[in-house]
mmCIF file of C-alpha atoms in Angstrom:
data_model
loop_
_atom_site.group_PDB
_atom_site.id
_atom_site.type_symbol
_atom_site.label_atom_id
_atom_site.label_comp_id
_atom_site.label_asym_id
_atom_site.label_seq_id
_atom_site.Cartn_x
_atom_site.Cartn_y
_atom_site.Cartn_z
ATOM 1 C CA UNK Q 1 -9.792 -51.471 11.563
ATOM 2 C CA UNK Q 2 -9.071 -48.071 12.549
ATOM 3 C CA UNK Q 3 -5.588 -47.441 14.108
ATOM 4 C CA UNK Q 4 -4.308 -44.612 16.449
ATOM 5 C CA UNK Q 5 -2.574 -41.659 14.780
ATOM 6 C CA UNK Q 6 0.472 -41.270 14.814
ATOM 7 C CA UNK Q 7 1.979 -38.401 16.658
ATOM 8 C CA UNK Q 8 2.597 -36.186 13.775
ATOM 9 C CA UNK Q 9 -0.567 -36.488 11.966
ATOM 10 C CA UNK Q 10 -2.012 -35.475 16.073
ATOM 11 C CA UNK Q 11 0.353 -32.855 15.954
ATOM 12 C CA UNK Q 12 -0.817 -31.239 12.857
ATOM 13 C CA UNK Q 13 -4.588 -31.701 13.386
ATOM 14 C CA UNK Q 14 -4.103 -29.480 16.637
ATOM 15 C CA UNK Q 15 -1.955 -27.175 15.301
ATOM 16 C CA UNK Q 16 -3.966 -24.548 13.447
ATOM 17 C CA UNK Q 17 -0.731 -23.216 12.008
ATOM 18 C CA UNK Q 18 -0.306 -26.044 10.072
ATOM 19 C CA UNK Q 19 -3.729 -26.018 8.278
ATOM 20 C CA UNK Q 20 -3.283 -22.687 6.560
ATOM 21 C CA UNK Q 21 0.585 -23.355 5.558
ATOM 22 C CA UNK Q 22 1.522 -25.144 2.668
ATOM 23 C CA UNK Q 23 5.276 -25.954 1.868
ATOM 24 C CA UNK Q 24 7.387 -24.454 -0.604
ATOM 25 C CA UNK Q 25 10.489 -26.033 -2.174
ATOM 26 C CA UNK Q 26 13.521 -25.758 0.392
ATOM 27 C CA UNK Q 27 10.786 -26.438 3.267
ATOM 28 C CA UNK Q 28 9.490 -22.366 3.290
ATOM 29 C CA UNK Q 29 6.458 -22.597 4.192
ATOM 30 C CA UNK Q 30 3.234 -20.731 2.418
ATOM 31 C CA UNK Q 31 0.945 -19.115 4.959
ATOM 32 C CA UNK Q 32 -1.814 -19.053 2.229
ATOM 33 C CA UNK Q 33 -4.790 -17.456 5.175
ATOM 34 C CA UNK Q 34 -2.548 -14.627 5.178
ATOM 35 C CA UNK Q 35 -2.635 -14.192 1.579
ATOM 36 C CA UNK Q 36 -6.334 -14.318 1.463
ATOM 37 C CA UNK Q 37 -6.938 -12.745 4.036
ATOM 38 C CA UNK Q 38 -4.920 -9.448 2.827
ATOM 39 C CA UNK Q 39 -6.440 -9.390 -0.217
ATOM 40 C CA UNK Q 40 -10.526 -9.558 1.295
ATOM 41 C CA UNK Q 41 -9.284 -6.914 4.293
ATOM 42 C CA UNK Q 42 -7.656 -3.820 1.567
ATOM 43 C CA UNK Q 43 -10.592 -4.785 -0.861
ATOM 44 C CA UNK Q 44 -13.422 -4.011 1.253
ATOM 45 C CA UNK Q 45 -11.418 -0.311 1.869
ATOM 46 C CA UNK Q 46 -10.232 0.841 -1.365
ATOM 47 C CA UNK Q 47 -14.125 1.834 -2.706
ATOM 48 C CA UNK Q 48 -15.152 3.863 0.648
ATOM 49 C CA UNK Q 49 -11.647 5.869 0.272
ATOM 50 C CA UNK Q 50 -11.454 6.357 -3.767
ATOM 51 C CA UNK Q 51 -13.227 9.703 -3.602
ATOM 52 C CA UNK Q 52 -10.779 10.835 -0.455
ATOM 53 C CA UNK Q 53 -7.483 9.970 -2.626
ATOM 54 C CA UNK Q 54 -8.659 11.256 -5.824
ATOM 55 C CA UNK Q 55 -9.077 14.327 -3.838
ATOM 56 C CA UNK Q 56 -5.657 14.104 -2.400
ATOM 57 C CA UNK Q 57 -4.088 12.957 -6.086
ATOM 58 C CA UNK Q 58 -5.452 16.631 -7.434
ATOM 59 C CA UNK Q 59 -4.086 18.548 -4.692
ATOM 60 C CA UNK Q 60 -0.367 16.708 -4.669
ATOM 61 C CA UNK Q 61 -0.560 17.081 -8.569
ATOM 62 C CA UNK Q 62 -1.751 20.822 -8.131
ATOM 63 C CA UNK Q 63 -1.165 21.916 -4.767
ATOM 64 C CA UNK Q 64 -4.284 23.641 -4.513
ATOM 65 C CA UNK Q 65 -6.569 23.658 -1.461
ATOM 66 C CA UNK Q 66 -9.267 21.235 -0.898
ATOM 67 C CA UNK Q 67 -12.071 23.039 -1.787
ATOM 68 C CA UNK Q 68 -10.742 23.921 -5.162
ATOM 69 C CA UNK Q 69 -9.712 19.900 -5.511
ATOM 70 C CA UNK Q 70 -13.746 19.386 -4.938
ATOM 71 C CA UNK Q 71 -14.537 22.211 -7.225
ATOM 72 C CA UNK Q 72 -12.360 20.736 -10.696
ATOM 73 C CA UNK Q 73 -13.635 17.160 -9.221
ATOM 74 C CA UNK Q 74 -17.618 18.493 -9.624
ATOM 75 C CA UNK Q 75 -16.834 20.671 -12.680
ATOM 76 C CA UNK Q 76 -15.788 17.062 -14.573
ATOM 77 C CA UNK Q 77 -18.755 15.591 -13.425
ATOM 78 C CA UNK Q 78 -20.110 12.108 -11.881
ATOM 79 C CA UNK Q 79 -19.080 10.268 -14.835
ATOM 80 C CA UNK Q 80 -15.739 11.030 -14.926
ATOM 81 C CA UNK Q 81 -15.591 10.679 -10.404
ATOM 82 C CA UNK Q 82 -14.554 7.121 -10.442
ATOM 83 C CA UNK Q 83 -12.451 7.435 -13.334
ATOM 84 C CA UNK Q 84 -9.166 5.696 -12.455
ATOM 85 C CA UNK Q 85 -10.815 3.506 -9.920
ATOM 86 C CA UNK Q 86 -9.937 -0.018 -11.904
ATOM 87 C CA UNK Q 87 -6.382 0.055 -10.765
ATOM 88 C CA UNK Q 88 -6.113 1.280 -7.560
ATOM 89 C CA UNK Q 89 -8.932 -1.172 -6.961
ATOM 90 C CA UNK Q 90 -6.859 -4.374 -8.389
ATOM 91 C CA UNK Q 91 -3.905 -3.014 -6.949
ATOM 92 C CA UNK Q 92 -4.851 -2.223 -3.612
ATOM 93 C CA UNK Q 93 -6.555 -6.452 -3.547
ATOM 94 C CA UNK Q 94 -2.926 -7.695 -4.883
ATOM 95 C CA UNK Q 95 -1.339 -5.439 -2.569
ATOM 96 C CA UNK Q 96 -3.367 -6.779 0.447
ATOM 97 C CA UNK Q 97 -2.337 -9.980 -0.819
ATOM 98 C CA UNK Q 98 1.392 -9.890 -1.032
ATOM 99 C CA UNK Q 99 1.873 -7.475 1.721
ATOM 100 C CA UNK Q 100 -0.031 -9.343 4.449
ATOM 101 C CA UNK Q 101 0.800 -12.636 2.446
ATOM 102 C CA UNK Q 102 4.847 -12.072 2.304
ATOM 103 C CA UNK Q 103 5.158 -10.885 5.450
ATOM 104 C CA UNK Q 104 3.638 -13.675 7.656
ATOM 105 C CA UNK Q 105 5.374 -15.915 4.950
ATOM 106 C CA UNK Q 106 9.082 -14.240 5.758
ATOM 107 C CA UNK Q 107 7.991 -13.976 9.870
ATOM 108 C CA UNK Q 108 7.407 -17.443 10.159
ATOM 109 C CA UNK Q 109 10.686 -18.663 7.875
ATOM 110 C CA UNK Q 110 12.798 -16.768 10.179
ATOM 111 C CA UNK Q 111 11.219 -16.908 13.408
ATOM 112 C CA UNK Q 112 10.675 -20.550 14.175
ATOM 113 C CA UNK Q 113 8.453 -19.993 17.295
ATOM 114 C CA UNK Q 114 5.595 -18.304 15.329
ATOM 115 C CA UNK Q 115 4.184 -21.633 14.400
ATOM 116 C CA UNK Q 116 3.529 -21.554 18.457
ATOM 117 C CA UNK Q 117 1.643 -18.548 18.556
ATOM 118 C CA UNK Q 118 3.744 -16.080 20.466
ATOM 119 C CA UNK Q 119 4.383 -12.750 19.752
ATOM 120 C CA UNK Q 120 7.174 -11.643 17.935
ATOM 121 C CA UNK Q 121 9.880 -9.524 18.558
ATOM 122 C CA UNK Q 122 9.588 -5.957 16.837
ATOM 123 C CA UNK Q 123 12.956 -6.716 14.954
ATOM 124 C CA UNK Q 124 11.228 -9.757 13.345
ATOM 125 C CA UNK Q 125 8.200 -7.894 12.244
ATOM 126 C CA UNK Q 126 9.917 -4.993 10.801
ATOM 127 C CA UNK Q 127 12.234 -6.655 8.851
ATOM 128 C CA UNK Q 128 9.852 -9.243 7.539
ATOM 129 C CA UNK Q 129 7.862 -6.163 7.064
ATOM 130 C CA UNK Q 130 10.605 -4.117 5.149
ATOM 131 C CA UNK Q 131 10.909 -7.269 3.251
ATOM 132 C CA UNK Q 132 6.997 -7.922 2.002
ATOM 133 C CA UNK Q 133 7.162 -3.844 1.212
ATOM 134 C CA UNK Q 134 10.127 -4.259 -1.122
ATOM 135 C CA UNK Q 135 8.447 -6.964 -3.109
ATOM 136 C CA UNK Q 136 5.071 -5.110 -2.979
ATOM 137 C CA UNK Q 137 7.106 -1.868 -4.920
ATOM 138 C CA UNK Q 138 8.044 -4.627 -7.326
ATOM 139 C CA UNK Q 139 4.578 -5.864 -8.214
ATOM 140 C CA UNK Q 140 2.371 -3.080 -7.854
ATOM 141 C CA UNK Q 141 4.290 0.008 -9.536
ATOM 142 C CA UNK Q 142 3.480 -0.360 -12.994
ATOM 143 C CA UNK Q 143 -0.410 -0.435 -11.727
ATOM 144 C CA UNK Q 144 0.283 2.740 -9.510
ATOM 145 C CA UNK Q 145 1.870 4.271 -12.340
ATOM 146 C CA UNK Q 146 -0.694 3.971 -14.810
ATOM 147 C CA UNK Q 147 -3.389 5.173 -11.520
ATOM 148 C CA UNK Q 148 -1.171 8.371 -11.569
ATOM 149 C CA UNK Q 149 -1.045 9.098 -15.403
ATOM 150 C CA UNK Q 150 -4.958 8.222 -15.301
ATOM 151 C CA UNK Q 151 -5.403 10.829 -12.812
ATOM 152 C CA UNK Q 152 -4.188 13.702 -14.220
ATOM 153 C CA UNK Q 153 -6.446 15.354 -16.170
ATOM 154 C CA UNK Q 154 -3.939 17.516 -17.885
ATOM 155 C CA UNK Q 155 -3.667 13.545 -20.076
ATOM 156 C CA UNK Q 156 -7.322 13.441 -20.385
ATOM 157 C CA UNK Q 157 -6.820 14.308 -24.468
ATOM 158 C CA UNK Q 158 -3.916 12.542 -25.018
ATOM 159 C CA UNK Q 159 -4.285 9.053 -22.775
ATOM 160 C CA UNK Q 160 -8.182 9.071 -21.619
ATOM 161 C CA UNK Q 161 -8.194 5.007 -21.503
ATOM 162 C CA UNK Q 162 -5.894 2.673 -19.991
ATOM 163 C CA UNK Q 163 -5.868 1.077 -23.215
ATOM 164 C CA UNK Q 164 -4.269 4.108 -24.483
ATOM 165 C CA UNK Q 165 -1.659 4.865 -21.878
ATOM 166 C CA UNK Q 166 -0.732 1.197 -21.849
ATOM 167 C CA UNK Q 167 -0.002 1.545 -26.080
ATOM 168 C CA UNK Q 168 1.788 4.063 -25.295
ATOM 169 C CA UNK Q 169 4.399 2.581 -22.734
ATOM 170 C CA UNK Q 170 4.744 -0.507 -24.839
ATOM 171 C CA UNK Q 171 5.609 1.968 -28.131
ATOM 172 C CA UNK Q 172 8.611 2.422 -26.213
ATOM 173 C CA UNK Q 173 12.095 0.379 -26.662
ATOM 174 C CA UNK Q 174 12.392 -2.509 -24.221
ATOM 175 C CA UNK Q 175 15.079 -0.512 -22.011
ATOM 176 C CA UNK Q 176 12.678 2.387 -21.946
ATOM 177 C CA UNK Q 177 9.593 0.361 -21.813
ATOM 178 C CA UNK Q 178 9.967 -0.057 -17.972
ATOM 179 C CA UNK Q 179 12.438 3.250 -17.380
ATOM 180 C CA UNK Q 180 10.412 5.801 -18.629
ATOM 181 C CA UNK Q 181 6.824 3.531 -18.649
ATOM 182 C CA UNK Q 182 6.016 1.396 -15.874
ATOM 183 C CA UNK Q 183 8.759 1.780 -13.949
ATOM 184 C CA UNK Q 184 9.124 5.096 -13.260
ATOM 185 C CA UNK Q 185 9.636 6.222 -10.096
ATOM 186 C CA UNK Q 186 10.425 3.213 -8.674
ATOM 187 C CA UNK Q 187 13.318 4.181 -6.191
ATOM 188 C CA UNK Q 188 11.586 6.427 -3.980
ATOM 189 C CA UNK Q 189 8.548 3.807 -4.263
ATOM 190 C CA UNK Q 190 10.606 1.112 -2.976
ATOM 191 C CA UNK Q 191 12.231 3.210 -0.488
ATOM 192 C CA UNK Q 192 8.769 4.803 0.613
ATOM 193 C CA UNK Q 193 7.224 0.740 0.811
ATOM 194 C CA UNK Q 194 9.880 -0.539 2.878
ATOM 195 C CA UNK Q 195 9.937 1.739 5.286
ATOM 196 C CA UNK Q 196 6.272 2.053 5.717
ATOM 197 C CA UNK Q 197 5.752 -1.555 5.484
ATOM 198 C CA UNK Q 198 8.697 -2.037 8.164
ATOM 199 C CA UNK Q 199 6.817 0.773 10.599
ATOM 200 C CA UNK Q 200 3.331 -0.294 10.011
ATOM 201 C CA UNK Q 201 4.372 -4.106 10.651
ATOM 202 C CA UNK Q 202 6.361 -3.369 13.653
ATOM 203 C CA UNK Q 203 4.563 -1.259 15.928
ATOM 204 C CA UNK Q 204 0.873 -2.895 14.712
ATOM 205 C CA UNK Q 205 0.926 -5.640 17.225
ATOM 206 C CA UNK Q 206 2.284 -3.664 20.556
ATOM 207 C CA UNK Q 207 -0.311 -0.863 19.901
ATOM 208 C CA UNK Q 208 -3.377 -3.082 19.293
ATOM 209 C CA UNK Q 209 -2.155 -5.345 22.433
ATOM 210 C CA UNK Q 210 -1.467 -2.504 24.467
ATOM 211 C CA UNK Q 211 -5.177 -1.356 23.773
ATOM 212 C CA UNK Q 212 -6.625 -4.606 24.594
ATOM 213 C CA UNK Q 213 -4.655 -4.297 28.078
ATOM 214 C CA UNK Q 214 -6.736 -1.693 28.877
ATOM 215 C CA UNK Q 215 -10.139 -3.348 28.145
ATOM 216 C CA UNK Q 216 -10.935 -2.036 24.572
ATOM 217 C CA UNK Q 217 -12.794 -4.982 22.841
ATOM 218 C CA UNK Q 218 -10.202 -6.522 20.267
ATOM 219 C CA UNK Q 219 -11.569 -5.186 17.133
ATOM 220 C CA UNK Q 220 -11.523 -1.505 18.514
ATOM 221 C CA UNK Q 221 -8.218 -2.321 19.365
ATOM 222 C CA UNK Q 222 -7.233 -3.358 16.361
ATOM 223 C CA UNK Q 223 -8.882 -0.239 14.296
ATOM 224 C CA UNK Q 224 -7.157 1.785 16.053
ATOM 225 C CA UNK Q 225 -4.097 0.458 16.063
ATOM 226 C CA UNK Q 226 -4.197 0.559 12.583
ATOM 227 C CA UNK Q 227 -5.592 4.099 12.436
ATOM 228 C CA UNK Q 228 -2.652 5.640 14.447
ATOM 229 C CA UNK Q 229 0.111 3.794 12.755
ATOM 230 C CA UNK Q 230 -1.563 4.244 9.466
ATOM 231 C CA UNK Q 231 -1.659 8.151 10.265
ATOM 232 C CA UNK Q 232 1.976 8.473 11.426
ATOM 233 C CA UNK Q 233 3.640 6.373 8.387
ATOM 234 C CA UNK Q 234 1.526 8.465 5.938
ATOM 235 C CA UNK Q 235 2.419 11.830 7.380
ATOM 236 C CA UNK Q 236 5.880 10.382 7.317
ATOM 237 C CA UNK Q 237 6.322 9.462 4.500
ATOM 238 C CA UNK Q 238 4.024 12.511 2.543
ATOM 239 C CA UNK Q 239 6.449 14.892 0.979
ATOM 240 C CA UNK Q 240 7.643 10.943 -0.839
ATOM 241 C CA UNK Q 241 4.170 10.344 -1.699
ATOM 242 C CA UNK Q 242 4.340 13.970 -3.260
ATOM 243 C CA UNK Q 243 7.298 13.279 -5.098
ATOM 244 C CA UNK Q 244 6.301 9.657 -6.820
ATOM 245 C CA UNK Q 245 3.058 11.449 -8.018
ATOM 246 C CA UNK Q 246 4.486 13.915 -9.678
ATOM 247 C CA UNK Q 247 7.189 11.764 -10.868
ATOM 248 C CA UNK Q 248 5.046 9.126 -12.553
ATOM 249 C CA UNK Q 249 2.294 11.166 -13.676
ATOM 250 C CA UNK Q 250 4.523 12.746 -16.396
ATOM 251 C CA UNK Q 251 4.724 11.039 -19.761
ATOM 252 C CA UNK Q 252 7.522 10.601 -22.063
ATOM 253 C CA UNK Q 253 10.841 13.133 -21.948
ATOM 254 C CA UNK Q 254 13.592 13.056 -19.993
ATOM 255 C CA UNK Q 255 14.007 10.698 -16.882
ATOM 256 C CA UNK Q 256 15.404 12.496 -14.114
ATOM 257 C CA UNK Q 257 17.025 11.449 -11.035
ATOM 258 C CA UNK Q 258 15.225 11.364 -7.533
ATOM 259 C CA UNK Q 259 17.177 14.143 -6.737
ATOM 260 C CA UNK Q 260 16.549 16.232 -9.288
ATOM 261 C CA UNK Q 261 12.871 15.788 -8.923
ATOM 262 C CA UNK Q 262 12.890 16.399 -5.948
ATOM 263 C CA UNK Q 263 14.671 19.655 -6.447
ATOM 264 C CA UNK Q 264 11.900 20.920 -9.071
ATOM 265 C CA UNK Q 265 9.307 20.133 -7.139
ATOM 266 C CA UNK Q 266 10.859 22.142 -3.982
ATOM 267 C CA UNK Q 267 11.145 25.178 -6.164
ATOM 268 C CA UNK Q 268 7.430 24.175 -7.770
ATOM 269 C CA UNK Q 269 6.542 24.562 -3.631
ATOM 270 C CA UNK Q 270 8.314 28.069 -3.555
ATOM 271 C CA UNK Q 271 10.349 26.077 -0.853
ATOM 272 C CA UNK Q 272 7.514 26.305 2.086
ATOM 273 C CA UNK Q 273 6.707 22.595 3.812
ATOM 274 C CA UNK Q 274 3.319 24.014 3.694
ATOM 275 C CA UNK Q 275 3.017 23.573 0.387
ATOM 276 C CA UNK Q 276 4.443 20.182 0.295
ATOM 277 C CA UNK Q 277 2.070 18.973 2.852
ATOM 278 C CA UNK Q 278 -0.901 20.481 1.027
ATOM 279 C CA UNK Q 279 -3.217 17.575 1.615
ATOM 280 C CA UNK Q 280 -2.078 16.314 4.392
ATOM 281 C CA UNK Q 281 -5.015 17.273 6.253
ATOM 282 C CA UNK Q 282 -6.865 14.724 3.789
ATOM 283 C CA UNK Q 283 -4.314 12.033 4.308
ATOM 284 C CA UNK Q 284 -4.787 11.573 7.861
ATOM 285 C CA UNK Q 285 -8.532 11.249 7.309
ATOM 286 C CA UNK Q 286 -8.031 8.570 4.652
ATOM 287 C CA UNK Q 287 -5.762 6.601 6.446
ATOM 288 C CA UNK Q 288 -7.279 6.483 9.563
ATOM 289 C CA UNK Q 289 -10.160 5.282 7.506
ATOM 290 C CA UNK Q 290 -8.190 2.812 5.559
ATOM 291 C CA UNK Q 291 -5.327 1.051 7.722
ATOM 292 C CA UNK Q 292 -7.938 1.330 10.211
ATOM 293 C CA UNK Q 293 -10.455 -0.729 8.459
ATOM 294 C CA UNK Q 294 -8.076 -3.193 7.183
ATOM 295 C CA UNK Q 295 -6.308 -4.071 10.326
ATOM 296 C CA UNK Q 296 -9.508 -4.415 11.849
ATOM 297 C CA UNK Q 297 -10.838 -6.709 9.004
ATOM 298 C CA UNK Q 298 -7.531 -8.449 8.597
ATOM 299 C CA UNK Q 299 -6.944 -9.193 12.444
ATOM 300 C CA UNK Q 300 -10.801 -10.698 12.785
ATOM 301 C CA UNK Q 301 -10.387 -13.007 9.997
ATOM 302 C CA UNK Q 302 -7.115 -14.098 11.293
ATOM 303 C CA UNK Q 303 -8.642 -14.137 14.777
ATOM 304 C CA UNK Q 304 -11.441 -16.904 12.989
ATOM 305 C CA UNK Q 305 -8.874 -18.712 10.984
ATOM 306 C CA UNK Q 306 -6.812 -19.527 14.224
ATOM 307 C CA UNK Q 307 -3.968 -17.815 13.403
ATOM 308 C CA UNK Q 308 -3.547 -14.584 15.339
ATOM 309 C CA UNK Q 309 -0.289 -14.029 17.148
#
């Protein structure tokens, strides 16, 4: 005979919330759509906006103007075009995933009345934000760092493989396996994830909802939403972005502070912002295209999944 069920088993079946969260020990709960749907969402954007950041990568590395970033691009030829693609490609899907993952993991644990659907207060979201960026510097900067030394095609003789640049880091000590290998760089990274992660997080929700308030069909919303806070963190945050690429792109030596990087690379600039931004132009283009495209993709399957805020 079939009985009635009990209140908490009616509770749960009504409560989308509780379908896509599994429990963790000390009762943290595991918002496993989120992690999925992260990783499916930056996927589907890192192929379309390779060619854009290689671009950008030549003309940080270089500072030369975009037309002469196309013209050593062309001059290497097709087959060399997508060289480099393997780990921004894994590490953009893994950074999807803990990004989008952690943070609606973090929101939920310390904001109770997320499991009710409301929207959450921008203190919250940036924090839980700052949070999922931290851990996202953690993970991915050994696969950005071998992106950057890939890259450069000053290492083209030396490390052409990732096979070969990886042999190389793990010739090093154990210390200097992950200070002068993998890990290089990773101060300003974690600063530079944080803070973007705590912006981008914060002010994604009011914008889209804002948008939607004045009649723009939710997934317009949402790409744009992403598009202007993906512009605004990058531009931000640049001159960083600058600095980690031509930190980690160099290969053995000495291991300089963040300061004194930075220094060298001022003086590489002649001292002129113009020169520091040089590619900035490109930057705004790719992440319009990029946060754009994710947030959109990201907020729809959330949307489907029955979990949007």
């Amino acid at each position: 005979m079939l009985g009635v069920p009990s209140r908490s088993r009616r509770m749960q079946a009504g409560n989308p919330d509780s379908q896509e969260a599994g429990t963790l020990p000390g009762g943290l709960r595991l918002w496993t759509k989120s992690y999925v749907n992260g990783a499916a969402s930056t996927l589907l954007t890192t192929l379309v906006t390779f060619p854009i950041y290689k671009t950008i990568f030549r003309q940080q590395l270089h500072a030369v103007m975009v037309r002469e970033a196309l013209r050593q691009l062309h001059k290497e030829g097709l087959s060399k075009f997508y060289r480099g693609v393997l780990p921004p490609l894994l590490a953009k899907t893994v950074q999807g995933t803990v990004l989008f993952g952690t943070h609606d993991t973090v929101l939920h644990w310390m904001s109770p009345q997320a499991t009710l659907n409301r929207p959450q207060s921008l203190y919250h979201c940036s924090l839980a934000g700052m949070l999922s960026g931290f851990i996202e510097a953690l993970v991915l900067t050994p696969c950005e760092r071998v992106q950057n030394v890939l890259q450069d095609s000053r290492k083209d003789a030396r490390l052409p493989t990732i096979r070969s640049i990886l042999q190389e880091f793990n010739s090093y000590g154990v210390g200097k396996r992950l200070k002068l290998g993998y890990y290089r760089g990773l101060f300003p990274i974690i600063f530079r994830n944080g803070l973007g992660s705590a912006l981008y997080f914060g002010f994604k929700d009011p914008i889209r909802d804002a948008l939607s308030e004045k009649g723009l069909p939710s997934g317009l919303s949402s790409f744009v939403s992403g598009s202007v806070n993906g512009m605004g963190v990058s531009l931000l945050l640049y001159p960083l972005s600058v600095l980690i690429t031509n930190m980690q792109a160099q290969v053995g030596g000495e291991v300089r502070s963040t300061g004194h990087s930075f220094r060298a690379l001022w003086e590489s600039r002649q001292g002129r912002v113009s020169l520091l931004y040089r590619g900035g132009s490109l930057v705004i283009f790719r992440s319009c295209i990029t946060w754009g495209l994710t947030t959109a993709i990201y907020e729809s399957l959330k949307g489907r999944s029955g979990g949007r805020n």
